[in-house]
PDB file of C-alpha atoms in Angstrom:
ATOM      1  CA  LEU A   1       4.108 -14.745   9.150  1.00 92.00           C
ATOM      2  CA  LEU A   2       5.215 -17.757   6.956  1.00 98.00           C
ATOM      3  CA  PHE A   3       8.557 -18.566   6.193  1.00 98.00           C
ATOM      4  CA  VAL A   4       9.462 -21.701   3.624  1.00 98.00           C
ATOM      5  CA  ASP A   5      11.897 -23.695   6.362  1.00 98.00           C
ATOM      6  CA  PRO A   6      12.642 -20.910   9.062  1.00 98.00           C
ATOM      7  CA  LYS A   7      15.297 -24.110  10.544  1.00 97.00           C
ATOM      8  CA  ALA A   8      16.995 -23.875   7.079  1.00 97.00           C
ATOM      9  CA  THR A   9      21.014 -22.087   7.761  1.00 96.00           C
ATOM     10  CA  VAL A  10      20.973 -19.312   5.370  1.00 95.00           C
ATOM     11  CA  ALA A  11      24.580 -18.505   4.324  1.00 93.00           C
ATOM     12  CA  GLY A  12      25.072 -14.369   4.801  1.00 92.00           C
ATOM     13  CA  ALA A  13      21.831 -14.192   6.856  1.00 92.00           C
ATOM     14  CA  GLU A  14      22.373 -12.911  10.595  1.00 90.00           C
ATOM     15  CA  GLU A  15      19.356 -14.666  11.626  1.00 89.00           C
ATOM     16  CA  SER A  16      19.779 -18.216  10.467  1.00 92.00           C
ATOM     17  CA  PRO A  17      18.651 -20.252  11.276  1.00 95.00           C
ATOM     18  CA  TYR A  18      15.222 -18.187  12.563  1.00 94.00           C
ATOM     19  CA  SER A  19      14.168 -20.643  14.615  1.00 95.00           C
ATOM     20  CA  GLU A  20      15.447 -23.790  15.383  1.00 93.00           C
ATOM     21  CA  LEU A  21      12.285 -25.038  16.575  1.00 94.00           C
ATOM     22  CA  GLY A  22      10.089 -24.377  13.014  1.00 94.00           C
ATOM     23  CA  PHE A  23       8.555 -21.292  14.526  1.00 97.00           C
ATOM     24  CA  CYS A  24       6.845 -19.581  11.529  1.00 97.00           C
ATOM     25  CA  ASP A  25       7.006 -22.602   9.001  1.00 98.00           C
ATOM     26  CA  LEU A  26       3.630 -23.510   7.634  1.00 98.00           C
ATOM     27  CA  ALA A  27       2.739 -26.483  10.913  1.00 98.00           C
ATOM     28  CA  HIS A  28       3.131 -23.724  13.630  1.00 98.00           C
ATOM     29  CA  THR A  29       1.482 -20.841  11.003  1.00 98.00           C
ATOM     30  CA  ARG A  30      -1.383 -22.697  10.780  1.00 98.00           C
ATOM     31  CA  GLU A  31      -1.907 -23.604  14.544  1.00 98.00           C
ATOM     32  CA  MET A  32      -1.789 -19.792  15.066  1.00 98.00           C
ATOM     33  CA  ALA A  33      -4.158 -19.074  12.470  1.00 98.00           C
ATOM     34  CA  LYS A  34      -6.670 -21.342  14.199  1.00 98.00           C
ATOM     35  CA  ARG A  35      -6.427 -19.503  17.422  1.00 98.00           C
ATOM     36  CA  ILE A  36      -6.885 -16.213  15.153  1.00 98.00           C
ATOM     37  CA  LYS A  37      -9.965 -17.843  13.468  1.00 98.00           C
ATOM     38  CA  LYS A  38     -11.296 -19.035  16.912  1.00 98.00           C
ATOM     39  CA  ALA A  39     -11.126 -15.750  18.698  1.00 98.00           C
ATOM     40  CA  GLY A  40     -13.241 -14.253  16.137  1.00 98.00           C
ATOM     41  CA  MET A  41     -10.376 -12.051  14.090  1.00 98.00           C
ATOM     42  CA  LYS A  42      -9.158 -11.538  10.810  1.00 98.00           C
ATOM     43  CA  PHE A  43      -6.072 -13.106   9.424  1.00 98.00           C
ATOM     44  CA  LEU A  44      -3.203 -11.531   7.380  1.00 98.00           C
ATOM     45  CA  LEU A  45      -0.748 -13.714   5.987  1.00 98.00           C
ATOM     46  CA  ASP A  46       2.506 -12.229   4.941  1.00 98.00           C
ATOM     47  CA  PHE A  47       4.872 -15.049   2.728  1.00 98.00           C
ATOM     48  CA  HIS A  48       8.171 -14.117   3.146  1.00 98.00           C
ATOM     49  CA  TYR A  49       9.075 -16.609   0.733  1.00 98.00           C
ATOM     50  CA  SER A  50      12.307 -17.130   2.193  1.00 98.00           C
ATOM     51  CA  ASP A  51      13.832 -18.994   5.113  1.00 98.00           C
ATOM     52  CA  THR A  52      13.985 -15.769   7.188  1.00 97.00           C
ATOM     53  CA  TRP A  53      13.389 -12.057   7.346  1.00 95.00           C
ATOM     54  CA  ALA A  54      12.683 -10.653   4.374  1.00 96.00           C
ATOM     55  CA  ASP A  55      13.330  -6.725   4.089  1.00 94.00           C
ATOM     56  CA  PRO A  56      14.660  -3.868   1.962  1.00 92.00           C
ATOM     57  CA  GLY A  57      17.946  -4.718   2.713  1.00 93.00           C
ATOM     58  CA  LYS A  58      17.744  -8.437   2.201  1.00 96.00           C
ATOM     59  CA  GLN A  59      15.605 -11.064   0.321  1.00 97.00           C
ATOM     60  CA  PHE A  60      17.190 -14.577   0.353  1.00 98.00           C
ATOM     61  CA  LYS A  61      15.800 -16.930  -1.690  1.00 98.00           C
ATOM     62  CA  ALA A  62      14.909 -20.042   0.320  1.00 98.00           C
ATOM     63  CA  VAL A  63      17.550 -22.130   0.638  1.00 98.00           C
ATOM     64  CA  SER A  64      15.688 -25.274  -0.948  1.00 98.00           C
ATOM     65  CA  TRP A  65      14.849 -22.782  -4.154  1.00 98.00           C
ATOM     66  CA  ASN A  66      18.557 -22.379  -4.939  1.00 97.00           C
ATOM     67  CA  GLY A  67      19.504 -23.697  -8.366  1.00 97.00           C
ATOM     68  CA  LEU A  68      15.893 -23.247  -9.691  1.00 98.00           C
ATOM     69  CA  SER A  69      15.994 -21.418 -13.038  1.00 98.00           C
ATOM     70  CA  PHE A  70      13.876 -18.340 -13.291  1.00 98.00           C
ATOM     71  CA  GLU A  71      11.215 -20.069 -15.009  1.00 98.00           C
ATOM     72  CA  GLN A  72      10.959 -22.870 -12.353  1.00 98.00           C
ATOM     73  CA  LEU A  73      11.236 -20.367  -9.413  1.00 98.00           C
ATOM     74  CA  SER A  74       8.236 -18.085 -10.598  1.00 98.00           C
ATOM     75  CA  ALA A  75       6.551 -21.746 -10.921  1.00 98.00           C
ATOM     76  CA  LYS A  76       7.631 -22.726  -7.467  1.00 98.00           C
ATOM     77  CA  VAL A  77       6.523 -19.287  -5.549  1.00 98.00           C
ATOM     78  CA  ARG A  78       2.961 -19.813  -7.320  1.00 98.00           C
ATOM     79  CA  SER A  79       2.684 -23.663  -6.440  1.00 98.00           C
ATOM     80  CA  TYR A  80       4.226 -22.882  -3.165  1.00 98.00           C
ATOM     81  CA  THR A  81       1.674 -20.144  -2.282  1.00 98.00           C
ATOM     82  CA  LYS A  82      -1.511 -22.459  -3.823  1.00 98.00           C
ATOM     83  CA  GLU A  83      -0.179 -25.211  -1.810  1.00 98.00           C
ATOM     84  CA  CYS A  84       0.201 -23.437   1.557  1.00 98.00           C
ATOM     85  CA  LEU A  85      -3.448 -21.726   1.010  1.00 98.00           C
ATOM     86  CA  LEU A  86      -4.455 -25.447   0.788  1.00 98.00           C
ATOM     87  CA  ALA A  87      -3.258 -26.514   4.026  1.00 98.00           C
ATOM     88  CA  PHE A  88      -5.403 -23.383   5.554  1.00 98.00           C
ATOM     89  CA  LYS A  89      -8.433 -23.970   3.851  1.00 98.00           C
ATOM     90  CA  ALA A  90      -8.402 -27.587   4.832  1.00 98.00           C
ATOM     91  CA  ASP A  91      -8.235 -26.131   8.332  1.00 98.00           C
ATOM     92  CA  GLY A  92     -10.888 -23.740   7.666  1.00 98.00           C
ATOM     93  CA  THR A  93      -8.451 -21.229   8.054  1.00 98.00           C
ATOM     94  CA  LEU A  94      -8.151 -19.298   5.224  1.00 98.00           C
ATOM     95  CA  PRO A  95      -6.430 -15.774   5.773  1.00 98.00           C
ATOM     96  CA  ASP A  96      -8.946 -12.506   4.985  1.00 98.00           C
ATOM     97  CA  MET A  97      -5.546 -11.244   3.126  1.00 98.00           C
ATOM     98  CA  VAL A  98      -2.312 -12.340   1.977  1.00 98.00           C
ATOM     99  CA  GLN A  99       0.775 -10.333   1.780  1.00 98.00           C
ATOM    100  CA  VAL A 100       2.903 -11.388  -1.608  1.00 98.00           C
ATOM    101  CA  GLY A 101       6.142 -10.750  -0.242  1.00 97.00           C
ATOM    102  CA  ASN A 102       7.709  -8.636   2.511  1.00 96.00           C
ATOM    103  CA  GLU A 103       8.649  -4.823   2.701  1.00 95.00           C
ATOM    104  CA  VAL A 104       9.634  -5.397  -1.184  1.00 96.00           C
ATOM    105  CA  TYR A 105      11.198  -2.129  -1.838  1.00 94.00           C
ATOM    106  CA  ALA A 106      14.057  -3.364  -3.510  1.00 95.00           C
ATOM    107  CA  GLY A 107      12.329  -6.611  -4.957  1.00 97.00           C
ATOM    108  CA  MET A 108      11.957 -10.069  -4.080  1.00 98.00           C
ATOM    109  CA  ILE A 109      13.749 -13.212  -3.868  1.00 98.00           C
ATOM    110  CA  TRP A 110      17.146 -12.179  -4.517  1.00 98.00           C
ATOM    111  CA  PRO A 111      19.167 -12.300  -6.809  1.00 98.00           C
ATOM    112  CA  ASP A 112      16.176 -12.861  -9.357  1.00 98.00           C
ATOM    113  CA  GLY A 113      13.387 -10.672  -8.137  1.00 98.00           C
ATOM    114  CA  LYS A 114      15.799  -7.636  -7.859  1.00 98.00           C
ATOM    115  CA  ILE A 115      13.823  -4.363  -8.563  1.00 95.00           C
ATOM    116  CA  SER A 116      16.768  -3.553 -10.737  1.00 96.00           C
ATOM    117  CA  ASN A 117      15.171  -6.336 -13.240  1.00 97.00           C
ATOM    118  CA  MET A 118      11.303  -5.033 -12.892  1.00 97.00           C
ATOM    119  CA  ALA A 119      10.094  -7.486 -15.399  1.00 97.00           C
ATOM    120  CA  ASN A 120      11.443 -10.686 -12.685  1.00 98.00           C
ATOM    121  CA  PHE A 121       9.993  -8.925  -9.773  1.00 98.00           C
ATOM    122  CA  ALA A 122       6.612  -8.436 -11.259  1.00 98.00           C
ATOM    123  CA  LYS A 123       6.214 -11.788 -12.593  1.00 98.00           C
ATOM    124  CA  LEU A 124       7.331 -12.845  -8.687  1.00 98.00           C
ATOM    125  CA  ILE A 125       4.838 -10.806  -7.327  1.00 98.00           C
ATOM    126  CA  ASN A 126       2.217 -12.034 -10.123  1.00 98.00           C
ATOM    127  CA  SER A 127       3.191 -15.892  -9.231  1.00 98.00           C
ATOM    128  CA  GLY A 128       2.022 -15.035  -5.627  1.00 98.00           C
ATOM    129  CA  ILE A 129      -1.369 -13.668  -6.643  1.00 98.00           C
ATOM    130  CA  ASP A 130      -1.814 -16.129  -9.736  1.00 98.00           C
ATOM    131  CA  GLY A 131      -1.072 -18.908  -5.971  1.00 98.00           C
ATOM    132  CA  VAL A 132      -3.633 -17.378  -3.961  1.00 98.00           C
ATOM    133  CA  LYS A 133      -6.593 -16.652  -6.256  1.00 98.00           C
ATOM    134  CA  ASP A 134      -6.223 -20.382  -7.703  1.00 98.00           C
ATOM    135  CA  VAL A 135      -7.274 -21.472  -4.272  1.00 98.00           C
ATOM    136  CA  ASP A 136      -9.682 -18.506  -3.453  1.00 98.00           C
ATOM    137  CA  PRO A 137     -10.390 -15.084  -6.077  1.00 98.00           C
ATOM    138  CA  ASP A 138     -11.880 -13.563  -3.170  1.00 98.00           C
ATOM    139  CA  ILE A 139      -8.947 -13.213  -0.869  1.00 98.00           C
ATOM    140  CA  LYS A 140      -7.262  -9.500  -0.865  1.00 98.00           C
ATOM    141  CA  ILE A 141      -3.759  -9.389  -1.824  1.00 98.00           C
ATOM    142  CA  MET A 142      -1.692  -6.828  -0.302  1.00 98.00           C
ATOM    143  CA  VAL A 143       2.049  -5.534  -1.756  1.00 96.00           C
ATOM    144  CA  HIS A 144       4.140  -4.330   0.978  1.00 93.00           C
ATOM    145  CA  THR A 145       6.683  -2.073   0.642  1.00 91.00           C
ATOM    146  CA  ILE A 146       8.420   0.646   3.052  1.00 87.00           C
ATOM    147  CA  CYS A 147       8.226   4.311   3.179  1.00 71.00           C
ATOM    148  CA  GLU A 148      11.305   5.050   1.225  1.00 70.00           C
ATOM    149  CA  GLY A 149      11.516   7.830  -1.460  1.00 70.00           C
ATOM    150  CA  THR A 150       8.390   8.410  -3.461  1.00 75.00           C
ATOM    151  CA  PRO A 151       5.920   4.950  -2.596  1.00 81.00           C
ATOM    152  CA  SER A 152       3.370   6.293  -5.230  1.00 85.00           C
ATOM    153  CA  ASP A 153       6.271   6.397  -7.749  1.00 89.00           C
ATOM    154  CA  TRP A 154       7.279   2.647  -6.389  1.00 89.00           C
ATOM    155  CA  TYR A 155       3.627   1.627  -6.787  1.00 91.00           C
ATOM    156  CA  LYS A 156       3.039   2.846 -10.482  1.00 93.00           C
ATOM    157  CA  ASN A 157       6.304   1.355 -11.520  1.00 93.00           C
ATOM    158  CA  LEU A 158       5.213  -2.132 -10.455  1.00 95.00           C
ATOM    159  CA  ILE A 159       1.543  -1.419 -11.762  1.00 96.00           C
ATOM    160  CA  ASN A 160       2.982  -0.168 -15.269  1.00 97.00           C
ATOM    161  CA  ALA A 161       5.522  -3.632 -15.432  1.00 97.00           C
ATOM    162  CA  GLY A 162       2.139  -5.633 -15.337  1.00 97.00           C
ATOM    163  CA  VAL A 163       1.042  -6.021 -11.565  1.00 98.00           C
ATOM    164  CA  LYS A 164      -2.434  -5.188 -11.513  1.00 94.00           C
ATOM    165  CA  ARG A 165      -4.604  -7.008  -9.015  1.00 97.00           C
ATOM    166  CA  ILE A 166      -3.469  -5.459  -5.511  1.00 97.00           C
ATOM    167  CA  ASP A 167      -6.566  -4.762  -3.216  1.00 97.00           C
ATOM    168  CA  VAL A 168      -3.924  -3.100  -0.418  1.00 96.00           C
ATOM    169  CA  PHE A 169      -1.080  -1.039  -0.492  1.00 92.00           C
ATOM    170  CA  GLY A 170       0.791  -1.399   2.688  1.00 93.00           C
ATOM    171  CA  LEU A 171       3.444   0.311   3.840  1.00 89.00           C
ATOM    172  CA  SER A 172       5.993   0.410   6.330  1.00 88.00           C
ATOM    173  CA  TYR A 173       7.525   2.989   8.146  1.00 85.00           C
ATOM    174  CA  TYR A 174      10.145   3.464  10.688  1.00 85.00           C
ATOM    175  CA  SER A 175      11.062   6.937  12.295  1.00 85.00           C
ATOM    176  CA  GLU A 176      14.534   5.704  13.196  1.00 86.00           C
ATOM    177  CA  TRP A 177      15.158   5.426   9.212  1.00 81.00           C
ATOM    178  CA  HIS A 178      12.560   7.243   7.755  1.00 80.00           C
ATOM    179  CA  GLY A 179      12.705  10.548  10.152  1.00 84.00           C
ATOM    180  CA  PRO A 180       9.937  11.828  11.791  1.00 86.00           C
ATOM    181  CA  PRO A 181       6.149  11.371  11.344  1.00 82.00           C
ATOM    182  CA  ASP A 182       6.082  14.934   9.168  1.00 82.00           C
ATOM    183  CA  ASN A 183       8.387  12.752   6.392  1.00 76.00           C
ATOM    184  CA  LEU A 184       5.030  10.244   6.409  1.00 73.00           C
TER     185      LEU A 184
END
């Protein structure tokens, strides 16, 4: 789990700042990655591209990214992803899999990447994937959504919008919102 700046105050976010101590920033996540790898475990890195929780109901843009044009934002997603992964690589702790965005059912990095603008959303996903592949083409890519509506149709729409390099389709299911397990 990686936030851009968990100490930042995000207007409108209930969980803001996420951590006044900076937990889930790059430095803390690098330390956790060392522990994970030392224990011989696999490491999935979840980029939220936010300063706090990103989920289907909120995808706050990182405060430091406000004011960027869409093209600058897209380039920032790629460079941020790459820079973070280079730091993990320097530690010998590259993740085995990277999740580009978190529960991106309604898009990511709002308002720029809302699902209502599928072309922008797909470009942001691809920018994150590009940042991963710039560092190591063998890292697996996960796109993660929720069990809402028909996830296979959502996934097909994403592919039709140009997102082609997905290895794993992640799906969150919450019985409190999605009903009994039979619904899954």
